[in-house]
Amino acid sequence: MALNEVHISSLVVHVAPEHLDAIKNQITQYENAEIYAIALKEKSWLY
């Protein structure tokens, strides 16, 4: 019987606002990568 495996990992990225678009593009190049939330403050955080 084959097992259905799920692998979950997370990453918090701190990025300067002027680099936000470039970093978002790089993250989404990974297969199945998702950006769950973006918190804009003094610096941008990707979740």
PDB file of C-alpha atoms in Angstrom:
ATOM      1  CA  MET A   1       0.000   0.000   0.000  1.00  0.00           C
ATOM      2  CA  ALA A   2       1.464   3.363  -1.035  1.00  0.00           C
ATOM      3  CA  LEU A   3       1.611   6.110   1.560  1.00  0.00           C
ATOM      4  CA  ASN A   4       0.424   9.592   0.701  1.00  0.00           C
ATOM      5  CA  GLU A   5       3.138  11.867   2.010  1.00  0.00           C
ATOM      6  CA  VAL A   6       2.833  15.560   2.681  1.00  0.00           C
ATOM      7  CA  HIS A   7       5.889  17.684   3.379  1.00  0.00           C
ATOM      8  CA  ILE A   8       5.271  21.121   4.819  1.00  0.00           C
ATOM      9  CA  SER A   9       7.884  23.742   5.483  1.00  0.00           C
ATOM     10  CA  SER A  10       7.725  27.443   6.140  1.00  0.00           C
ATOM     11  CA  LEU A  11       9.947  30.424   5.656  1.00  0.00           C
ATOM     12  CA  VAL A  12       9.716  34.007   6.867  1.00  0.00           C
ATOM     13  CA  VAL A  13      11.538  36.469   4.644  1.00  0.00           C
ATOM     14  CA  HIS A  14      12.460  40.003   5.706  1.00  0.00           C
ATOM     15  CA  VAL A  15      12.997  42.206   2.667  1.00  0.00           C
ATOM     16  CA  ALA A  16      13.418  45.905   1.980  1.00  0.00           C
ATOM     17  CA  PRO A  17      10.325  47.307   0.208  1.00  0.00           C
ATOM     18  CA  GLU A  18      12.279  48.172  -2.945  1.00  0.00           C
ATOM     19  CA  HIS A  19      13.195  44.485  -3.376  1.00  0.00           C
ATOM     20  CA  LEU A  20       9.726  43.063  -2.684  1.00  0.00           C
ATOM     21  CA  ASP A  21       8.694  42.422  -6.307  1.00  0.00           C
ATOM     22  CA  ALA A  22      11.989  40.727  -7.189  1.00  0.00           C
ATOM     23  CA  ILE A  23      11.840  38.458  -4.141  1.00  0.00           C
ATOM     24  CA  LYS A  24       8.202  37.543  -4.808  1.00  0.00           C
ATOM     25  CA  ASN A  25       9.138  36.570  -8.370  1.00  0.00           C
ATOM     26  CA  GLN A  26      12.036  34.428  -7.164  1.00  0.00           C
ATOM     27  CA  ILE A  27       9.914  32.596  -4.574  1.00  0.00           C
ATOM     28  CA  THR A  28       7.119  31.827  -7.029  1.00  0.00           C
ATOM     29  CA  GLN A  29       9.616  30.197  -9.405  1.00  0.00           C
ATOM     30  CA  TYR A  30       9.661  27.197  -7.053  1.00  0.00           C
ATOM     31  CA  GLU A  31       7.090  24.530  -7.848  1.00  0.00           C
ATOM     32  CA  ASN A  32       4.118  24.678  -5.448  1.00  0.00           C
ATOM     33  CA  ALA A  33       5.540  27.673  -3.572  1.00  0.00           C
ATOM     34  CA  GLU A  34       2.922  29.989  -2.128  1.00  0.00           C
ATOM     35  CA  ILE A  35       3.134  33.380  -0.496  1.00  0.00           C
ATOM     36  CA  TYR A  36       0.567  33.262   2.265  1.00  0.00           C
ATOM     37  CA  ALA A  37       0.733  36.877   3.409  1.00  0.00           C
ATOM     38  CA  ILE A  38       2.684  40.084   3.029  1.00  0.00           C
ATOM     39  CA  ALA A  39       2.947  42.442   6.009  1.00  0.00           C
ATOM     40  CA  LEU A  40       4.022  45.907   4.917  1.00  0.00           C
ATOM     41  CA  LYS A  41       5.648  47.994   7.610  1.00  0.00           C
ATOM     42  CA  GLU A  42       9.071  49.596   7.741  1.00  0.00           C
ATOM     43  CA  LYS A  43      10.276  46.448   6.012  1.00  0.00           C
ATOM     44  CA  SER A  44       8.250  43.924   4.031  1.00  0.00           C
ATOM     45  CA  TRP A  45       7.748  40.408   5.352  1.00  0.00           C
ATOM     46  CA  LEU A  46       6.656  37.476   3.225  1.00  0.00           C
ATOM     47  CA  TYR A  47       4.996  34.481   4.872  1.00  0.00           C
TER      48      TYR A  47
END
